[in-house]
PDB file of C-alpha atoms in Angstrom:
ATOM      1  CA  UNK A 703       7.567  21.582 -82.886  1.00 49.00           C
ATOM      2  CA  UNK A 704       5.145  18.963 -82.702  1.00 45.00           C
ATOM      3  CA  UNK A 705       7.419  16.624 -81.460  1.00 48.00           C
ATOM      4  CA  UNK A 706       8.225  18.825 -78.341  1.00 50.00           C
ATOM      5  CA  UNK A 707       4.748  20.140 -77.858  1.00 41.00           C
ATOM      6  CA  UNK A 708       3.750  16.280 -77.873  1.00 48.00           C
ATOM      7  CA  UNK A 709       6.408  15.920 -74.983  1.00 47.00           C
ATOM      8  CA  UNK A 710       5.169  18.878 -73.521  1.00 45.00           C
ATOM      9  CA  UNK A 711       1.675  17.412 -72.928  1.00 42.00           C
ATOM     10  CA  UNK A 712       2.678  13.908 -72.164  1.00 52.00           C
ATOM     11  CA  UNK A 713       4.882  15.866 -69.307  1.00 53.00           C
ATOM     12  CA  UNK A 714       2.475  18.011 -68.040  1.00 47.00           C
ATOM     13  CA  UNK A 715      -0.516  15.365 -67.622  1.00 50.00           C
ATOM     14  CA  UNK A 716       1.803  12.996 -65.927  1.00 51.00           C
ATOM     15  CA  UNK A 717       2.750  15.873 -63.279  1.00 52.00           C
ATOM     16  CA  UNK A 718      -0.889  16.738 -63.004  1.00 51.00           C
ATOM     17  CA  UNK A 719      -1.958  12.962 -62.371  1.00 47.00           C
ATOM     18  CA  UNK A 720       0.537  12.703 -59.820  1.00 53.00           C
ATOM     19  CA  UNK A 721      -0.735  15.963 -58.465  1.00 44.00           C
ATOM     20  CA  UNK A 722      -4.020  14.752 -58.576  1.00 55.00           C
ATOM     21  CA  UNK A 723      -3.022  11.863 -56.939  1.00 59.00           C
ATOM     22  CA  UNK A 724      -1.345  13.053 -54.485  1.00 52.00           C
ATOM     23  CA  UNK A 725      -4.174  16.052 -53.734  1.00 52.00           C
ATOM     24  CA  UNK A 726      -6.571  12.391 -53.192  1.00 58.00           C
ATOM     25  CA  UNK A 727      -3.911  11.150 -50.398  1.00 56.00           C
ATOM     26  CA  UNK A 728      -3.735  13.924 -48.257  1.00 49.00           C
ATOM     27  CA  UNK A 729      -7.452  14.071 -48.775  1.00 48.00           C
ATOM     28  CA  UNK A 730      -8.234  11.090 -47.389  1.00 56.00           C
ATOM     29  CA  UNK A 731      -5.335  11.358 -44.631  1.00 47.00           C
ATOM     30  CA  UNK A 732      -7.475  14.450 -43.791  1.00 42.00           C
ATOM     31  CA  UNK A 733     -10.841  12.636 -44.183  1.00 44.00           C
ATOM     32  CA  UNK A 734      -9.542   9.744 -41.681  1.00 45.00           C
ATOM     33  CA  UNK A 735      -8.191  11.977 -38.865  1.00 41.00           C
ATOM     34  CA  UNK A 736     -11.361  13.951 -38.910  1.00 40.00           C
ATOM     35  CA  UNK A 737     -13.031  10.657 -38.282  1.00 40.00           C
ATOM     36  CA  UNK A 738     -10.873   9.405 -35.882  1.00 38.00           C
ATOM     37  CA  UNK A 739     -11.163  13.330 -34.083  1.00 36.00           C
ATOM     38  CA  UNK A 740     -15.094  12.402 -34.314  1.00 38.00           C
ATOM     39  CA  UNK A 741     -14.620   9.142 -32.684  1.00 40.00           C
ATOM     40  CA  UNK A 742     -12.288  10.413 -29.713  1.00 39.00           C
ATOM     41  CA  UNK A 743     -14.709  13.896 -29.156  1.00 40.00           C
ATOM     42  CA  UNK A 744     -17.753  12.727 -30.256  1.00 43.00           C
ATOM     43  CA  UNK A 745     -18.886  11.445 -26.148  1.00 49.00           C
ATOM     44  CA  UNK A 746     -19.515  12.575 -22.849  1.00 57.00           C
ATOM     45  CA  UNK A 747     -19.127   9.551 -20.916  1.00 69.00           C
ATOM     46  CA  UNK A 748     -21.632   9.499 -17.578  1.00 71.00           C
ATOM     47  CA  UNK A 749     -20.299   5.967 -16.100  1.00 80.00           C
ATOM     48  CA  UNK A 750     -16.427   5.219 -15.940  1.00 84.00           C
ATOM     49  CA  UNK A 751     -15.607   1.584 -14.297  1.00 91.00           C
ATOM     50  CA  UNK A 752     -13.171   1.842 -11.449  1.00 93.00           C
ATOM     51  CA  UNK A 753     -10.233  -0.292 -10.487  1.00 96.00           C
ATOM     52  CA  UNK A 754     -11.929  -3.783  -8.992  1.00 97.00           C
ATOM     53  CA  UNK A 755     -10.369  -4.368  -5.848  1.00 97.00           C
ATOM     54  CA  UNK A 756      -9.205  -7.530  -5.478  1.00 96.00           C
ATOM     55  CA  UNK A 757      -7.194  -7.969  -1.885  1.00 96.00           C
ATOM     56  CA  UNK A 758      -7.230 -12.280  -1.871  1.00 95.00           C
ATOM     57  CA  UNK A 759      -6.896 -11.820   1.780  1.00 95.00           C
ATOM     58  CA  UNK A 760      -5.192 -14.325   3.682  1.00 93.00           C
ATOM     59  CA  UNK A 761      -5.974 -14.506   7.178  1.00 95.00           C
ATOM     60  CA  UNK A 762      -7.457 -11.863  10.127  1.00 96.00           C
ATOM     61  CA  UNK A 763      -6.235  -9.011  11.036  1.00 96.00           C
ATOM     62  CA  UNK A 764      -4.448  -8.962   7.187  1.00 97.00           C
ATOM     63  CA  UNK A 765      -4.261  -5.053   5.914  1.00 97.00           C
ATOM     64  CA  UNK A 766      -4.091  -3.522   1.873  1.00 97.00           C
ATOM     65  CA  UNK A 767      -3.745  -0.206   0.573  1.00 97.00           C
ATOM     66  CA  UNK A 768      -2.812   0.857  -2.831  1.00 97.00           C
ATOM     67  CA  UNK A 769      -2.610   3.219  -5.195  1.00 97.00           C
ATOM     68  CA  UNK A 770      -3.330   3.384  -8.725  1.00 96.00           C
ATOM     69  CA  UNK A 771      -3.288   5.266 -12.095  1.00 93.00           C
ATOM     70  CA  UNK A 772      -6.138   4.145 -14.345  1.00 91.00           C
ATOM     71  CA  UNK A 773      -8.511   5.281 -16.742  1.00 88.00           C
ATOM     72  CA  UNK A 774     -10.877   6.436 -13.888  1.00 89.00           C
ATOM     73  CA  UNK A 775      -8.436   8.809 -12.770  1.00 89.00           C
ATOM     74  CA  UNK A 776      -6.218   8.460  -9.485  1.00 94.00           C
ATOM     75  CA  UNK A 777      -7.827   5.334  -7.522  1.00 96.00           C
ATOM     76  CA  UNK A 778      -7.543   4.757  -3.963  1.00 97.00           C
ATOM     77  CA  UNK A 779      -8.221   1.266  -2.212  1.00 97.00           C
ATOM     78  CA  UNK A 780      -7.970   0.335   0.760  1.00 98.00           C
ATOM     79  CA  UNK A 781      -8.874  -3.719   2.932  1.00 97.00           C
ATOM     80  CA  UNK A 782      -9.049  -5.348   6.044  1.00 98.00           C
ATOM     81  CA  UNK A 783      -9.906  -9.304   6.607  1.00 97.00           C
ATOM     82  CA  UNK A 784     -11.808  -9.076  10.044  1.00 97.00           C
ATOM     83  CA  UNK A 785     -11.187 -12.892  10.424  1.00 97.00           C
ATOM     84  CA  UNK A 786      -9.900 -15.782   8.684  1.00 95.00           C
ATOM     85  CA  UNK A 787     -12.751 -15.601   6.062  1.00 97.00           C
ATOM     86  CA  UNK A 788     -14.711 -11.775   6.211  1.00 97.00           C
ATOM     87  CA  UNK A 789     -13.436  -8.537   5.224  1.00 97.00           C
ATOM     88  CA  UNK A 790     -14.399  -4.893   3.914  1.00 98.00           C
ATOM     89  CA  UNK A 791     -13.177  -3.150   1.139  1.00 98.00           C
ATOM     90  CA  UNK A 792     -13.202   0.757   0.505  1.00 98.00           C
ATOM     91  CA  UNK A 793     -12.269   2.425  -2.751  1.00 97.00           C
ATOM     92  CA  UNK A 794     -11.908   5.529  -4.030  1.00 96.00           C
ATOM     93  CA  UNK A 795     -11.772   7.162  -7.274  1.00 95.00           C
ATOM     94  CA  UNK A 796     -10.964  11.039  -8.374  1.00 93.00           C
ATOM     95  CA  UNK A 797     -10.084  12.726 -11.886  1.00 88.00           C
ATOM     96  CA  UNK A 798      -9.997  16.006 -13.081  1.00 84.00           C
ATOM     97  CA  UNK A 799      -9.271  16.348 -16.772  1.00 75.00           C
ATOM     98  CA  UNK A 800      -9.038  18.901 -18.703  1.00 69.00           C
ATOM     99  CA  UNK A 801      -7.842  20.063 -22.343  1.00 55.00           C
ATOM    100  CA  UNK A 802      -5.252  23.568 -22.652  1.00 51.00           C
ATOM    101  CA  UNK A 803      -6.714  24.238 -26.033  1.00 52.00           C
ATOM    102  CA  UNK A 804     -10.312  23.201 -25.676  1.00 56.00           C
ATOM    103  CA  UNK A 805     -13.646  23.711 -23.419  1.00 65.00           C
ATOM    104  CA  UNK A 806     -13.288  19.843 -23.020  1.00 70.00           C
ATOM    105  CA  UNK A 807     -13.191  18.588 -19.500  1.00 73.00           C
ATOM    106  CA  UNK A 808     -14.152  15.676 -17.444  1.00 76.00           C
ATOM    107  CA  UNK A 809     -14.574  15.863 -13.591  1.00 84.00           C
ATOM    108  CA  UNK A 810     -15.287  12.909 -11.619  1.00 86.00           C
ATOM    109  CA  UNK A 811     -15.471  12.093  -7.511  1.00 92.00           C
ATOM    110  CA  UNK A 812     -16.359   8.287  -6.712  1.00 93.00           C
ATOM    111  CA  UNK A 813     -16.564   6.623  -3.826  1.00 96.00           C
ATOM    112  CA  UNK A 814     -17.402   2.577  -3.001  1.00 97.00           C
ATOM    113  CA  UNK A 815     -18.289   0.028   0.081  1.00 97.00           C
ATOM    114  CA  UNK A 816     -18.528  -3.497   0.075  1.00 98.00           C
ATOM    115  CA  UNK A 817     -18.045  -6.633   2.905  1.00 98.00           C
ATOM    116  CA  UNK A 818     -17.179  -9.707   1.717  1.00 97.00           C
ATOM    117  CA  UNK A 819     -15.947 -13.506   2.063  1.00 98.00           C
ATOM    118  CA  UNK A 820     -12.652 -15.406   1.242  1.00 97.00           C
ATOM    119  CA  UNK A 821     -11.239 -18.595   1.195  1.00 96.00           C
ATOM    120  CA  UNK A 822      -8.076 -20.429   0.463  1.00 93.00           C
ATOM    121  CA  UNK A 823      -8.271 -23.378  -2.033  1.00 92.00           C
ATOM    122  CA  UNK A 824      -4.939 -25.508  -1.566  1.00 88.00           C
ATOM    123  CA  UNK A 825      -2.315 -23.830  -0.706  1.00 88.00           C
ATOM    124  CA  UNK A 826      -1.979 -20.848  -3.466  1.00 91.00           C
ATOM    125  CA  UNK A 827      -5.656 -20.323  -4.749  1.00 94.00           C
ATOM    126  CA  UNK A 828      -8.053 -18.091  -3.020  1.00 95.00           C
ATOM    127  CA  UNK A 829     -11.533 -17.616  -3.651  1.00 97.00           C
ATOM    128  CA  UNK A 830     -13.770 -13.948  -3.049  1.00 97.00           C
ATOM    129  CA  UNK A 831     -16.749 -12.233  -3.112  1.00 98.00           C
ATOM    130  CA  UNK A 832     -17.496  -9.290  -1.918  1.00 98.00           C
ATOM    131  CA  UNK A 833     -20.835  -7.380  -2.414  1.00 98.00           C
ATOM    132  CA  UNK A 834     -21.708  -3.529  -1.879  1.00 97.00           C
ATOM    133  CA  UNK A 835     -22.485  -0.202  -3.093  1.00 97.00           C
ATOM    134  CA  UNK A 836     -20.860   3.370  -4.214  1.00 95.00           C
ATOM    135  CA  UNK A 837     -22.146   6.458  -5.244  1.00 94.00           C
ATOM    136  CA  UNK A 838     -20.620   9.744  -7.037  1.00 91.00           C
ATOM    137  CA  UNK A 839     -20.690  12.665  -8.921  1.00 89.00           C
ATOM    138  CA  UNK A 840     -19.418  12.777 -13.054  1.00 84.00           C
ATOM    139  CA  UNK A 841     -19.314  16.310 -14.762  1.00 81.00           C
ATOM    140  CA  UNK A 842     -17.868  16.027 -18.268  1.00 75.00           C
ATOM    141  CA  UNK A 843     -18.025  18.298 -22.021  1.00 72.00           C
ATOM    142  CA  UNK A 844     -16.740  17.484 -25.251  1.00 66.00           C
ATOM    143  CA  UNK A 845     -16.478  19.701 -28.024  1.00 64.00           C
ATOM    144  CA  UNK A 846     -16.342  20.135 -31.590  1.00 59.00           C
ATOM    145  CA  UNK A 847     -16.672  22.766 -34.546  1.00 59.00           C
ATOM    146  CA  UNK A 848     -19.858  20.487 -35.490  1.00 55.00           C
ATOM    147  CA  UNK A 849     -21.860  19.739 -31.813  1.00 55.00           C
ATOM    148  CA  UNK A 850     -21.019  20.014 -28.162  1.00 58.00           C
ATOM    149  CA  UNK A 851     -21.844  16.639 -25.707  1.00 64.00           C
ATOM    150  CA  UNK A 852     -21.967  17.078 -21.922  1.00 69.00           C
ATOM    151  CA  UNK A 853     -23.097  15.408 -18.640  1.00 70.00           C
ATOM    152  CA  UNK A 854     -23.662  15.832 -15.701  1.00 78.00           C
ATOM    153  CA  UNK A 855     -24.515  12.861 -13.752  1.00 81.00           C
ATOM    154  CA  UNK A 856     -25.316  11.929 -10.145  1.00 87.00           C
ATOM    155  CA  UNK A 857     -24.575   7.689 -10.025  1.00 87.00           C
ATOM    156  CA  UNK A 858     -25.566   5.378  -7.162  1.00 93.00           C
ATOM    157  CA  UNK A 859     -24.323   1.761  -7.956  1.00 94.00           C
ATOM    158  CA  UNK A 860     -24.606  -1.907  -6.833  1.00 97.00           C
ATOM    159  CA  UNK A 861     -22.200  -4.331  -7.098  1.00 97.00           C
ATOM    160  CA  UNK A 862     -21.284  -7.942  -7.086  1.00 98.00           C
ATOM    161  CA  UNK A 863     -17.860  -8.975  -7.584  1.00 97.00           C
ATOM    162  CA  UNK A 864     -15.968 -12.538  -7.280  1.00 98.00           C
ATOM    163  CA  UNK A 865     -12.784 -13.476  -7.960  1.00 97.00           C
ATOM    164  CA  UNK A 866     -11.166 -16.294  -8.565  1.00 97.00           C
ATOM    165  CA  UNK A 867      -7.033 -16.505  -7.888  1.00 96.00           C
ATOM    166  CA  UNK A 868      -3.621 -17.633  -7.344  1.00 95.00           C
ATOM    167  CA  UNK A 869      -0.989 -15.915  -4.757  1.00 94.00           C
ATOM    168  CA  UNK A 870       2.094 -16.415  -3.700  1.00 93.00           C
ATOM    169  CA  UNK A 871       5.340 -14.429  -2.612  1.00 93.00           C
ATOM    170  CA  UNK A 872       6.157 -12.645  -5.615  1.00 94.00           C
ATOM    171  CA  UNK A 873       3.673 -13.116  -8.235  1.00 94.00           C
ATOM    172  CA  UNK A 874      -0.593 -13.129  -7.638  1.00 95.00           C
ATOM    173  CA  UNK A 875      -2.614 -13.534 -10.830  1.00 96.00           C
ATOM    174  CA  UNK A 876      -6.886 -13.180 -10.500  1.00 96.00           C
ATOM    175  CA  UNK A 877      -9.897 -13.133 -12.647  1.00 97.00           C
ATOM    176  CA  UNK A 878     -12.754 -11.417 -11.488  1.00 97.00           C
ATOM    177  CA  UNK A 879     -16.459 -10.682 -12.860  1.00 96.00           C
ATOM    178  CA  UNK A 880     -17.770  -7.484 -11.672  1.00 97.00           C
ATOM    179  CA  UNK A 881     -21.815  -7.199 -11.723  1.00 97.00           C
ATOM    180  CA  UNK A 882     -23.022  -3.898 -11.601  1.00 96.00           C
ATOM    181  CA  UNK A 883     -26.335  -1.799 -11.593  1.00 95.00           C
ATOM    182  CA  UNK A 884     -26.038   1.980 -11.910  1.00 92.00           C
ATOM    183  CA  UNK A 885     -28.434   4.440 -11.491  1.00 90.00           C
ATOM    184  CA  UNK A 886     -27.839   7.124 -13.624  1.00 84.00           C
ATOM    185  CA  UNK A 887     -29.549  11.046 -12.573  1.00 84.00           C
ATOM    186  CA  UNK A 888     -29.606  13.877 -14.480  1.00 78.00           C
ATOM    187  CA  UNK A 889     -31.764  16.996 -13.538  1.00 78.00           C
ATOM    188  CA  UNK A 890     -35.097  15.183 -14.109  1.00 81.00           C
ATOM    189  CA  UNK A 891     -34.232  12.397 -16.028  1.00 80.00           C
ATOM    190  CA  UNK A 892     -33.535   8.882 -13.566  1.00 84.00           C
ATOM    191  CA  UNK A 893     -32.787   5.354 -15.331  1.00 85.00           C
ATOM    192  CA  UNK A 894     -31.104   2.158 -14.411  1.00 89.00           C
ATOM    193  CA  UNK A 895     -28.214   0.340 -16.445  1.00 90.00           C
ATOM    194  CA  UNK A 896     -26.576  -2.990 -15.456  1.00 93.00           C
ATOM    195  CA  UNK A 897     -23.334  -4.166 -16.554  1.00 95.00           C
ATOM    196  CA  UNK A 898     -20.954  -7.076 -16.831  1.00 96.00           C
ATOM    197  CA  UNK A 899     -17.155  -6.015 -16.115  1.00 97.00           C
ATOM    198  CA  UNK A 900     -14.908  -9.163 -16.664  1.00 97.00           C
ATOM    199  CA  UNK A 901     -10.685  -8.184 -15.538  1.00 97.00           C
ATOM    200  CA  UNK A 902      -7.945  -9.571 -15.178  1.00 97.00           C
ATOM    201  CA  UNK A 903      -5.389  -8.687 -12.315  1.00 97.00           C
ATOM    202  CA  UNK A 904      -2.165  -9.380 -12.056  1.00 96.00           C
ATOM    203  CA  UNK A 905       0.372  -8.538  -8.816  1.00 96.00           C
ATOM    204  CA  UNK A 906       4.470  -8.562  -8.962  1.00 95.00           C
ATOM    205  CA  UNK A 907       6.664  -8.181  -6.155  1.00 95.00           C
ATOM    206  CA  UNK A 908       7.902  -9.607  -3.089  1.00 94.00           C
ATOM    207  CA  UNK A 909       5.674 -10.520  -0.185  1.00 91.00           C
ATOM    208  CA  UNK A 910       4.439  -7.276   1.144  1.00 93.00           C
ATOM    209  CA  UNK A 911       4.934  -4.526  -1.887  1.00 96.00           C
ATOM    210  CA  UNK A 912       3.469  -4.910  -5.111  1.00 96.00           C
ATOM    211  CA  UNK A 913       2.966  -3.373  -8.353  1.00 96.00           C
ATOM    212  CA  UNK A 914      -0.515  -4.032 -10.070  1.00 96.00           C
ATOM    213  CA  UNK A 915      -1.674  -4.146 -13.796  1.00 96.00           C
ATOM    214  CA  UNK A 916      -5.416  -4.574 -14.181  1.00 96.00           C
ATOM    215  CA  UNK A 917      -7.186  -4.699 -17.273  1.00 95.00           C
ATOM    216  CA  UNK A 918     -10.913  -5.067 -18.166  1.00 95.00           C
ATOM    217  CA  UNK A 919     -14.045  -4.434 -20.286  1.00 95.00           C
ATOM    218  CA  UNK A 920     -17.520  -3.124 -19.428  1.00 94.00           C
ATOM    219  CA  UNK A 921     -20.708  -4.289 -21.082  1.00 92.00           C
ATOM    220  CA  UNK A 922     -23.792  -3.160 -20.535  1.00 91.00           C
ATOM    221  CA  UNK A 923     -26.464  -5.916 -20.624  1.00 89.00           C
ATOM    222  CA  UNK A 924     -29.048  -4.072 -22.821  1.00 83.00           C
ATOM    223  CA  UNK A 925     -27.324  -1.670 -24.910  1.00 76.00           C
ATOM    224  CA  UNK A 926     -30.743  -0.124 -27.299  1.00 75.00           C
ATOM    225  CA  UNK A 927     -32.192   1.024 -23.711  1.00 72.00           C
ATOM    226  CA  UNK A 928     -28.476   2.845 -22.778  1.00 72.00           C
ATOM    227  CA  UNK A 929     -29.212   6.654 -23.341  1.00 68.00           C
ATOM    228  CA  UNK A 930     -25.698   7.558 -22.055  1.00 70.00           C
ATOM    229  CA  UNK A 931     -22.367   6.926 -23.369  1.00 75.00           C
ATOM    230  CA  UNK A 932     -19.574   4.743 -20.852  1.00 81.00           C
ATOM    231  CA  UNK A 933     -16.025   3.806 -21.424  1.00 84.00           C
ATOM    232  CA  UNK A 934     -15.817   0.391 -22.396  1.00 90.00           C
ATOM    233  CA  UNK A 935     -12.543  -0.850 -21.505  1.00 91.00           C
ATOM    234  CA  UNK A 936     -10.839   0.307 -18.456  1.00 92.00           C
ATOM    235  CA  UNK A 937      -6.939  -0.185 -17.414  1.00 92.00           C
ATOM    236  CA  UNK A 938      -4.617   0.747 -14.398  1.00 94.00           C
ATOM    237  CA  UNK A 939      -1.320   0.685 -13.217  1.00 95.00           C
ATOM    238  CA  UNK A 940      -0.917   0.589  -9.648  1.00 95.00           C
ATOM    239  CA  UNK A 941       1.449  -0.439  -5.898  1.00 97.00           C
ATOM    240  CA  UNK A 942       0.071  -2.115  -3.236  1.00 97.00           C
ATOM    241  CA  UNK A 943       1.260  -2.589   0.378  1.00 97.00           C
ATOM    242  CA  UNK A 944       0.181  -5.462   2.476  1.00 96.00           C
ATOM    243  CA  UNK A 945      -0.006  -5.767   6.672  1.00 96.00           C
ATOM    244  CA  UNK A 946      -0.031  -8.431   8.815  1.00 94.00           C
ATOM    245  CA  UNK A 947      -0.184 -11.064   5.711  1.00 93.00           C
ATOM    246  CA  UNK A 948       0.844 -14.349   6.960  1.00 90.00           C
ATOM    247  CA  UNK A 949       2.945 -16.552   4.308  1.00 82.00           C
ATOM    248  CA  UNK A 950       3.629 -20.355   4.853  1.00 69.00           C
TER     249      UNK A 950
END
């Protein structure tokens, strides 16, 4: 009787250790996801960078629109060289988010200006800068059992944006360095942020249709001062169609 009864308990605390054990896996499996949940809930975001337009014109009279999917939304952009080394860029950028089984939204309606110049360097690298302004309009709410984070923003912004690239027929690569100064509004409250949005941009295709993959971070040059949250990386997917380029 002993015997067994000694079985018995060697038996049983095995099965409960491995209960135990396993109780302390799911646990933490639980513990993690309700961090990670925290992490992708936990912000309202009041500035979201847009796609950086990046046309490398060519030559006057040279037209670009394109579309893209990023994570600003649906982005519109739109350029036109005036002559062989000015030209004016217009983009656009719209989302409307929202969650089926959550209060969680994010609305946004951007819009953005900016002349610039361009050069050729040798026969396939181009050089651009183009300097303007945008303003729009960010409504977002996130939402959890524990808090609840929303904004509601008004931004006007400043820009300065080179580029530096290589084109040709079917493949155009650039790097650009977007400088930026927002000013943020909410109800009373008014401040002023500047960041530093480095990307890269890359174009594949033949001649005059293109698909676009852009990729790029944001920093914000004095973080302790930033009272609102941003998205710090931003990516897109996008197709471009080109007028009136001139290839040699």
């Amino acid at each position: 009787f002993r015997a067994d009864f000694h079985v018995y308990i060697t038996k049983y605390s095995k099965n409960n250790i491995n209960l135990n054990s396993k109780a302390m896996k799911t646990y933490r499996i639980f513990v993690i996801s309700a961090f990670i949940l925290f992490l992708l809930n936990a912000c309202a975001p009041a500035y979201i960078p847009t796609v950086i337009n990046t046309p490398q014109f060519s030559n006057k009279g040279e037209f670009q629109g394109s579309v893209h999917t990023a994570t600003s939304g649906f982005n519109s952009q739109f350029g036109y060289a005036f002559t062989d080394h000015f030209g004016l860029i217009l983009n656009g950028s719209y989302m409307n988010s929202t969650s089926d089984s959550s209060t969680n939204f994010h609305k946004h309606q951007l819009i953005e200006l900016a002349p610039g110049y361009f050069t050729k360097m040798g026969k396939h690298g181009h050089f651009e800068v183009f300097a303007g302004g945008g303003y729009g309009k960010i409504q977002s709410e996130y939402t959890s059992p524990l808090w609840s984070n929303t904004a509601e923003t008004y931004n006007t912004k400043f820009f300065l944006q080179p580029t530096l690239g290589f084109t040709s027929t079917v493949f155009d690569f650039g790097f650009s360095s977007r400088f930026v100064m927002v000013n943020f509004k909410q109800k009373n409250i008014s401040m002023t942020q500047y960041f530093l949005e480095p990307a890269f941009t890359v174009k594949l295709g033949y001649k005059y249709v293109k698909a676009v993959l852009q990729v790029g971070l944001s920093f914000p040059t004095n973080k302790q001062n930033l009272a609102y949250d941003y998205e710090p990386v931003f990516f897109s997917l996008g197709l471009q169609a080109t007028l009136g380029r001139d290839y040699d």
